[in-house]
Every structure is written in C-alpha cells, then in structure tokens.
Amino acid sequence: GLYCFRKHSIGEASIVEQLAIVTSVFAWLTLVPPAYFNGYLEDYYARPHDPKWDVNPPEWYRLLFCVGVMVGHWLAAFEAPELHRIPGGWSNVGVWILIVVTLLMQYNSTLYLAKYSEKVVVPTAVVQFGPYRWVRHPVYASTMLLFATYCLALRAPLSLMFVVAVCLMYYEQKAKLEEV
C-alpha cells in the first residue's frame, strides 16, 4: 500500500496499484484500531477468551460472507472510474464526513461492547443504552456503513447494492443467533 501510494503521488500508479492503495487503507481502518481497542494487539496483557460470546453462523456461511464482501469491493474498483478521474475538493466532503462518523460509531460501539461484555454473565434484556439506544446492532451497522461508504467514494452504485445485500443477509443471520 505505501509503495503504491508513493507511485500514485508522483502520478505513476497503474489501476492495480490504485486498487492496492484503497484496499490497504480500507483493511487498516477496519481491522487495526478495533483490534487495538479490544486488546488483541497487546503482547503481554491480552484479554482472556470467554467462549460464552462465541456465537457464529457456520464456517461456510462466514466464508461466503467474506468472499461476497471482497467481490463487492473488487467490483466497485472495476465499476468506478480511475481514482485520478474522481473529482476532488468539496464534492467529497460528504463522503469524508460519512467516513469519520462511521469510524467513530464503530470505535465507540466496539469499546462500549468490550467494557459491557466483561460485566454481563447472562444477558437478561435487550440493551437500550450507550450506542444501542440508536441502533440495535451498532458494530454491524457501522461495518456495513463503512463498506457502503467505500462504494460511494468510488462512485460505484451497483457494487454498493451488492455489498449492502451481502451484509444484510449475513448480519441478519448473525443477529438472530446472538439474540437467541
């Protein structure tokens, strides 16, 4: 990603290198900060694993979700115009605001869930405070919104619909399993 960004800054990046820039930034923003806030990147004081929170759809379904999201992002890269043809300036302010709001929502929800899950042994009611007062599943909603923002930033409406459909199917199934 950094090598490709250097080539892009001097105007020599190919379409594949531009795709590598977007993919690496997206992966870093999605994975690294939440992992850090949840203690997964700490070497000496990692959080102990509690299997009571392991509620997942079957492995094939999770793999299908990952492939679907990846395909949606690749389709967006090919559906969209080349990065240097996307207008800059004030036309992207809304996209940047959406990215910041989405990331703040995701980090806030992740931090809140990390603190709350350590105190709850068996949930007795639906949580309706913190970020959950606005959205029933804020971590899922913010991840889906981040995927959608990627497609919006690239001006790829068909890929946007595909990625949102994949996320809705997966997160609906996962939420049903968690709420049982």
PDB file of C-alpha atoms in Angstrom:
ATOM      1  CA  GLY A   1       0.000   0.000   0.000  1.00  0.00           C
ATOM      2  CA  LEU A   2       2.722   2.502   0.907  1.00  0.00           C
ATOM      3  CA  TYR A   3       4.783   1.660  -2.164  1.00  0.00           C
ATOM      4  CA  CYS A   4       1.722   2.083  -4.387  1.00  0.00           C
ATOM      5  CA  PHE A   5       0.829   5.357  -2.660  1.00  0.00           C
ATOM      6  CA  ARG A   6       4.316   6.680  -3.370  1.00  0.00           C
ATOM      7  CA  LYS A   7       3.867   5.790  -7.051  1.00  0.00           C
ATOM      8  CA  HIS A   8       0.404   7.404  -7.042  1.00  0.00           C
ATOM      9  CA  SER A   9       1.769  10.616  -5.511  1.00  0.00           C
ATOM     10  CA  ILE A  10       4.161  11.011  -8.449  1.00  0.00           C
ATOM     11  CA  GLY A  11       1.486  10.033 -10.984  1.00  0.00           C
ATOM     12  CA  GLU A  12       2.854   6.615 -11.974  1.00  0.00           C
ATOM     13  CA  ALA A  13       0.386   4.212 -10.330  1.00  0.00           C
ATOM     14  CA  SER A  14      -1.449   1.712 -12.501  1.00  0.00           C
ATOM     15  CA  ILE A  15      -5.079   0.748 -11.868  1.00  0.00           C
ATOM     16  CA  VAL A  16      -3.930  -2.329  -9.907  1.00  0.00           C
ATOM     17  CA  GLU A  17      -1.680  -0.167  -7.722  1.00  0.00           C
ATOM     18  CA  GLN A  18      -4.538   2.276  -7.131  1.00  0.00           C
ATOM     19  CA  LEU A  19      -6.679  -0.677  -6.080  1.00  0.00           C
ATOM     20  CA  ALA A  20      -3.913  -1.759  -3.684  1.00  0.00           C
ATOM     21  CA  ILE A  21      -3.945   1.708  -2.076  1.00  0.00           C
ATOM     22  CA  VAL A  22      -7.689   1.659  -1.486  1.00  0.00           C
ATOM     23  CA  THR A  23      -7.665  -1.954  -0.278  1.00  0.00           C
ATOM     24  CA  SER A  24      -4.809  -1.456   2.185  1.00  0.00           C
ATOM     25  CA  VAL A  25      -6.299   1.732   3.661  1.00  0.00           C
ATOM     26  CA  PHE A  26      -9.697   0.076   3.966  1.00  0.00           C
ATOM     27  CA  ALA A  27      -8.206  -3.010   5.636  1.00  0.00           C
ATOM     28  CA  TRP A  28      -6.174  -0.947   8.092  1.00  0.00           C
ATOM     29  CA  LEU A  29      -9.109   1.301   9.077  1.00  0.00           C
ATOM     30  CA  THR A  30     -11.412  -1.673   9.523  1.00  0.00           C
ATOM     31  CA  LEU A  31      -9.114  -4.034  11.420  1.00  0.00           C
ATOM     32  CA  VAL A  32      -6.302  -2.336  13.305  1.00  0.00           C
ATOM     33  CA  PRO A  33      -7.979   0.277  15.566  1.00  0.00           C
ATOM     34  CA  PRO A  34     -10.800  -2.013  16.798  1.00  0.00           C
ATOM     35  CA  ALA A  35      -8.264  -4.789  17.406  1.00  0.00           C
ATOM     36  CA  TYR A  36      -6.112  -2.391  19.402  1.00  0.00           C
ATOM     37  CA  PHE A  37      -9.054  -1.120  21.479  1.00  0.00           C
ATOM     38  CA  ASN A  38     -10.141  -4.687  22.238  1.00  0.00           C
ATOM     39  CA  GLY A  39      -6.696  -5.700  23.428  1.00  0.00           C
ATOM     40  CA  TYR A  40      -5.881  -8.073  20.569  1.00  0.00           C
ATOM     41  CA  LEU A  41      -2.678  -6.231  19.698  1.00  0.00           C
ATOM     42  CA  GLU A  42      -1.285  -6.225  23.230  1.00  0.00           C
ATOM     43  CA  ASP A  43       1.601  -8.631  23.668  1.00  0.00           C
ATOM     44  CA  TYR A  44       1.662  -9.097  27.429  1.00  0.00           C
ATOM     45  CA  TYR A  45      -1.862  -8.402  28.648  1.00  0.00           C
ATOM     46  CA  ALA A  46      -4.180  -9.946  26.073  1.00  0.00           C
ATOM     47  CA  ARG A  47      -7.777 -10.329  27.168  1.00  0.00           C
ATOM     48  CA  PRO A  48      -8.754 -13.853  28.216  1.00  0.00           C
ATOM     49  CA  HIS A  49     -11.043 -15.650  25.801  1.00  0.00           C
ATOM     50  CA  ASP A  50     -14.562 -16.313  27.045  1.00  0.00           C
ATOM     51  CA  PRO A  51     -16.361 -18.960  24.932  1.00  0.00           C
ATOM     52  CA  LYS A  52     -19.833 -17.800  26.022  1.00  0.00           C
ATOM     53  CA  TRP A  53     -19.540 -14.998  23.444  1.00  0.00           C
ATOM     54  CA  ASP A  54     -18.701 -17.369  20.581  1.00  0.00           C
ATOM     55  CA  VAL A  55     -21.917 -17.267  18.595  1.00  0.00           C
ATOM     56  CA  ASN A  56     -21.243 -17.562  14.896  1.00  0.00           C
ATOM     57  CA  PRO A  57     -23.007 -18.830  11.806  1.00  0.00           C
ATOM     58  CA  PRO A  58     -21.500 -21.942  10.211  1.00  0.00           C
ATOM     59  CA  GLU A  59     -17.999 -21.565   8.835  1.00  0.00           C
ATOM     60  CA  TRP A  60     -19.137 -21.924   5.225  1.00  0.00           C
ATOM     61  CA  TYR A  61     -21.575 -19.032   5.737  1.00  0.00           C
ATOM     62  CA  ARG A  62     -18.830 -16.819   7.196  1.00  0.00           C
ATOM     63  CA  LEU A  63     -16.550 -17.716   4.300  1.00  0.00           C
ATOM     64  CA  LEU A  64     -19.312 -16.913   1.830  1.00  0.00           C
ATOM     65  CA  PHE A  65     -19.776 -13.519   3.536  1.00  0.00           C
ATOM     66  CA  CYS A  66     -16.050 -12.740   3.293  1.00  0.00           C
ATOM     67  CA  VAL A  67     -15.968 -13.726  -0.363  1.00  0.00           C
ATOM     68  CA  GLY A  68     -19.109 -11.680  -1.048  1.00  0.00           C
ATOM     69  CA  VAL A  69     -17.674  -8.560   0.588  1.00  0.00           C
ATOM     70  CA  MET A  70     -14.360  -8.996  -1.214  1.00  0.00           C
ATOM     71  CA  VAL A  71     -16.102  -9.485  -4.561  1.00  0.00           C
ATOM     72  CA  GLY A  72     -18.233  -6.395  -3.906  1.00  0.00           C
ATOM     73  CA  HIS A  73     -15.152  -4.294  -3.220  1.00  0.00           C
ATOM     74  CA  TRP A  74     -13.349  -5.577  -6.292  1.00  0.00           C
ATOM     75  CA  LEU A  75     -16.443  -4.916  -8.402  1.00  0.00           C
ATOM     76  CA  ALA A  76     -16.511  -1.386  -7.022  1.00  0.00           C
ATOM     77  CA  ALA A  77     -12.909  -0.887  -8.062  1.00  0.00           C
ATOM     78  CA  PHE A  78     -13.693  -2.010 -11.611  1.00  0.00           C
ATOM     79  CA  GLU A  79     -17.081  -0.264 -11.820  1.00  0.00           C
ATOM     80  CA  ALA A  80     -15.687   3.042 -10.634  1.00  0.00           C
ATOM     81  CA  PRO A  81     -13.675   5.446 -12.723  1.00  0.00           C
ATOM     82  CA  GLU A  82      -9.929   5.529 -12.166  1.00  0.00           C
ATOM     83  CA  LEU A  83      -9.047   7.281  -8.914  1.00  0.00           C
ATOM     84  CA  HIS A  84      -7.466  10.279 -10.610  1.00  0.00           C
ATOM     85  CA  ARG A  85     -10.716  10.873 -12.539  1.00  0.00           C
ATOM     86  CA  ILE A  86     -12.883  11.095  -9.415  1.00  0.00           C
ATOM     87  CA  PRO A  87     -13.435  14.779  -8.666  1.00  0.00           C
ATOM     88  CA  GLY A  88     -11.802  16.058  -5.521  1.00  0.00           C
ATOM     89  CA  GLY A  89     -12.373  19.133  -3.426  1.00  0.00           C
ATOM     90  CA  TRP A  90     -15.707  19.979  -1.895  1.00  0.00           C
ATOM     91  CA  SER A  91     -17.577  17.261  -3.801  1.00  0.00           C
ATOM     92  CA  ASN A  92     -16.067  14.680  -1.423  1.00  0.00           C
ATOM     93  CA  VAL A  93     -16.792  16.456   1.870  1.00  0.00           C
ATOM     94  CA  GLY A  94     -19.939  14.392   2.433  1.00  0.00           C
ATOM     95  CA  VAL A  95     -18.027  11.153   1.866  1.00  0.00           C
ATOM     96  CA  TRP A  96     -15.279  12.198   4.309  1.00  0.00           C
ATOM     97  CA  ILE A  97     -17.848  13.185   6.938  1.00  0.00           C
ATOM     98  CA  LEU A  98     -19.551   9.808   6.473  1.00  0.00           C
ATOM     99  CA  ILE A  99     -16.213   8.001   6.834  1.00  0.00           C
ATOM    100  CA  VAL A 100     -15.378   9.856  10.068  1.00  0.00           C
ATOM    101  CA  VAL A 101     -18.859   9.330  11.535  1.00  0.00           C
ATOM    102  CA  THR A 102     -18.753   5.643  10.592  1.00  0.00           C
ATOM    103  CA  LEU A 103     -15.330   5.088  12.139  1.00  0.00           C
ATOM    104  CA  LEU A 104     -16.301   6.937  15.322  1.00  0.00           C
ATOM    105  CA  MET A 105     -19.503   4.892  15.522  1.00  0.00           C
ATOM    106  CA  GLN A 106     -17.562   1.666  15.041  1.00  0.00           C
ATOM    107  CA  TYR A 107     -14.879   2.521  17.610  1.00  0.00           C
ATOM    108  CA  ASN A 108     -17.431   3.758  20.146  1.00  0.00           C
ATOM    109  CA  SER A 109     -19.562   0.634  19.716  1.00  0.00           C
ATOM    110  CA  THR A 110     -16.559  -1.676  19.925  1.00  0.00           C
ATOM    111  CA  LEU A 111     -15.225  -0.001  23.059  1.00  0.00           C
ATOM    112  CA  TYR A 112     -18.657   0.033  24.665  1.00  0.00           C
ATOM    113  CA  LEU A 113     -19.229  -3.632  23.869  1.00  0.00           C
ATOM    114  CA  ALA A 114     -15.786  -4.564  25.211  1.00  0.00           C
ATOM    115  CA  LYS A 115     -16.490  -2.842  28.533  1.00  0.00           C
ATOM    116  CA  TYR A 116     -20.076  -4.067  28.789  1.00  0.00           C
ATOM    117  CA  SER A 117     -19.403  -7.706  27.848  1.00  0.00           C
ATOM    118  CA  GLU A 118     -16.944  -8.157  30.708  1.00  0.00           C
ATOM    119  CA  LYS A 119     -19.619  -7.250  33.264  1.00  0.00           C
ATOM    120  CA  VAL A 120     -22.509  -9.319  31.932  1.00  0.00           C
ATOM    121  CA  VAL A 121     -22.741 -13.012  32.692  1.00  0.00           C
ATOM    122  CA  VAL A 122     -26.113 -13.781  31.126  1.00  0.00           C
ATOM    123  CA  PRO A 123     -27.979 -11.028  29.270  1.00  0.00           C
ATOM    124  CA  THR A 124     -31.483 -10.656  30.684  1.00  0.00           C
ATOM    125  CA  ALA A 125     -32.851  -7.900  28.428  1.00  0.00           C
ATOM    126  CA  VAL A 126     -32.139  -6.066  25.214  1.00  0.00           C
ATOM    127  CA  VAL A 127     -29.540  -3.369  25.828  1.00  0.00           C
ATOM    128  CA  GLN A 128     -31.010   0.070  25.182  1.00  0.00           C
ATOM    129  CA  PHE A 129     -28.301   2.455  26.367  1.00  0.00           C
ATOM    130  CA  GLY A 130     -24.941   3.605  25.060  1.00  0.00           C
ATOM    131  CA  PRO A 131     -24.732   3.281  21.272  1.00  0.00           C
ATOM    132  CA  TYR A 132     -27.543   0.718  21.437  1.00  0.00           C
ATOM    133  CA  ARG A 133     -30.116   3.421  22.125  1.00  0.00           C
ATOM    134  CA  TRP A 134     -29.861   4.476  18.458  1.00  0.00           C
ATOM    135  CA  VAL A 135     -29.059   1.225  16.621  1.00  0.00           C
ATOM    136  CA  ARG A 136     -29.803  -2.332  17.702  1.00  0.00           C
ATOM    137  CA  HIS A 137     -26.504  -3.693  16.317  1.00  0.00           C
ATOM    138  CA  PRO A 138     -24.147  -0.697  16.046  1.00  0.00           C
ATOM    139  CA  VAL A 139     -20.982  -2.668  15.285  1.00  0.00           C
ATOM    140  CA  TYR A 140     -22.657  -4.446  12.361  1.00  0.00           C
ATOM    141  CA  ALA A 141     -24.346  -1.253  11.181  1.00  0.00           C
ATOM    142  CA  SER A 142     -21.092   0.696  11.252  1.00  0.00           C
ATOM    143  CA  THR A 143     -19.199  -2.032   9.392  1.00  0.00           C
ATOM    144  CA  MET A 144     -21.893  -2.164   6.733  1.00  0.00           C
ATOM    145  CA  LEU A 145     -21.869   1.632   6.513  1.00  0.00           C
ATOM    146  CA  LEU A 146     -18.083   1.608   6.105  1.00  0.00           C
ATOM    147  CA  PHE A 147     -18.399  -0.873   3.222  1.00  0.00           C
ATOM    148  CA  ALA A 148     -21.132   1.293   1.685  1.00  0.00           C
ATOM    149  CA  THR A 149     -19.021   4.437   2.083  1.00  0.00           C
ATOM    150  CA  TYR A 150     -16.218   2.761   0.157  1.00  0.00           C
ATOM    151  CA  CYS A 151     -18.584   2.165  -2.752  1.00  0.00           C
ATOM    152  CA  LEU A 152     -19.973   5.702  -2.502  1.00  0.00           C
ATOM    153  CA  ALA A 153     -16.483   7.193  -2.530  1.00  0.00           C
ATOM    154  CA  LEU A 154     -15.661   5.241  -5.673  1.00  0.00           C
ATOM    155  CA  ARG A 155     -18.972   6.213  -7.328  1.00  0.00           C
ATOM    156  CA  ALA A 156     -19.991   2.555  -7.744  1.00  0.00           C
ATOM    157  CA  PRO A 157     -23.784   2.237  -7.177  1.00  0.00           C
ATOM    158  CA  LEU A 158     -24.185  -1.368  -8.394  1.00  0.00           C
ATOM    159  CA  SER A 159     -21.406  -2.565  -6.124  1.00  0.00           C
ATOM    160  CA  LEU A 160     -22.991  -0.593  -3.284  1.00  0.00           C
ATOM    161  CA  MET A 161     -26.242  -2.518  -3.683  1.00  0.00           C
ATOM    162  CA  PHE A 162     -24.366  -5.833  -3.889  1.00  0.00           C
ATOM    163  CA  VAL A 163     -22.266  -5.208  -0.761  1.00  0.00           C
ATOM    164  CA  VAL A 164     -25.267  -3.977   1.240  1.00  0.00           C
ATOM    165  CA  ALA A 165     -27.294  -7.062   0.213  1.00  0.00           C
ATOM    166  CA  VAL A 166     -24.437  -9.396   1.246  1.00  0.00           C
ATOM    167  CA  CYS A 167     -24.080  -7.604   4.601  1.00  0.00           C
ATOM    168  CA  LEU A 168     -27.816  -7.576   5.309  1.00  0.00           C
ATOM    169  CA  MET A 169     -28.108 -11.319   4.686  1.00  0.00           C
ATOM    170  CA  TYR A 170     -25.109 -12.177   6.852  1.00  0.00           C
ATOM    171  CA  TYR A 171     -25.708  -9.756   9.725  1.00  0.00           C
ATOM    172  CA  GLU A 172     -29.399 -10.655   9.915  1.00  0.00           C
ATOM    173  CA  GLN A 173     -28.465 -14.314  10.364  1.00  0.00           C
ATOM    174  CA  LYS A 174     -25.724 -13.499  12.873  1.00  0.00           C
ATOM    175  CA  ALA A 175     -28.006 -11.190  14.884  1.00  0.00           C
ATOM    176  CA  LYS A 176     -30.678 -13.914  15.073  1.00  0.00           C
ATOM    177  CA  LEU A 177     -28.110 -16.343  16.502  1.00  0.00           C
ATOM    178  CA  GLU A 178     -26.919 -13.796  19.054  1.00  0.00           C
ATOM    179  CA  GLU A 179     -30.419 -12.889  20.223  1.00  0.00           C
ATOM    180  CA  VAL A 180     -31.435 -16.478  20.967  1.00  0.00           C
TER     181      VAL A 180
END
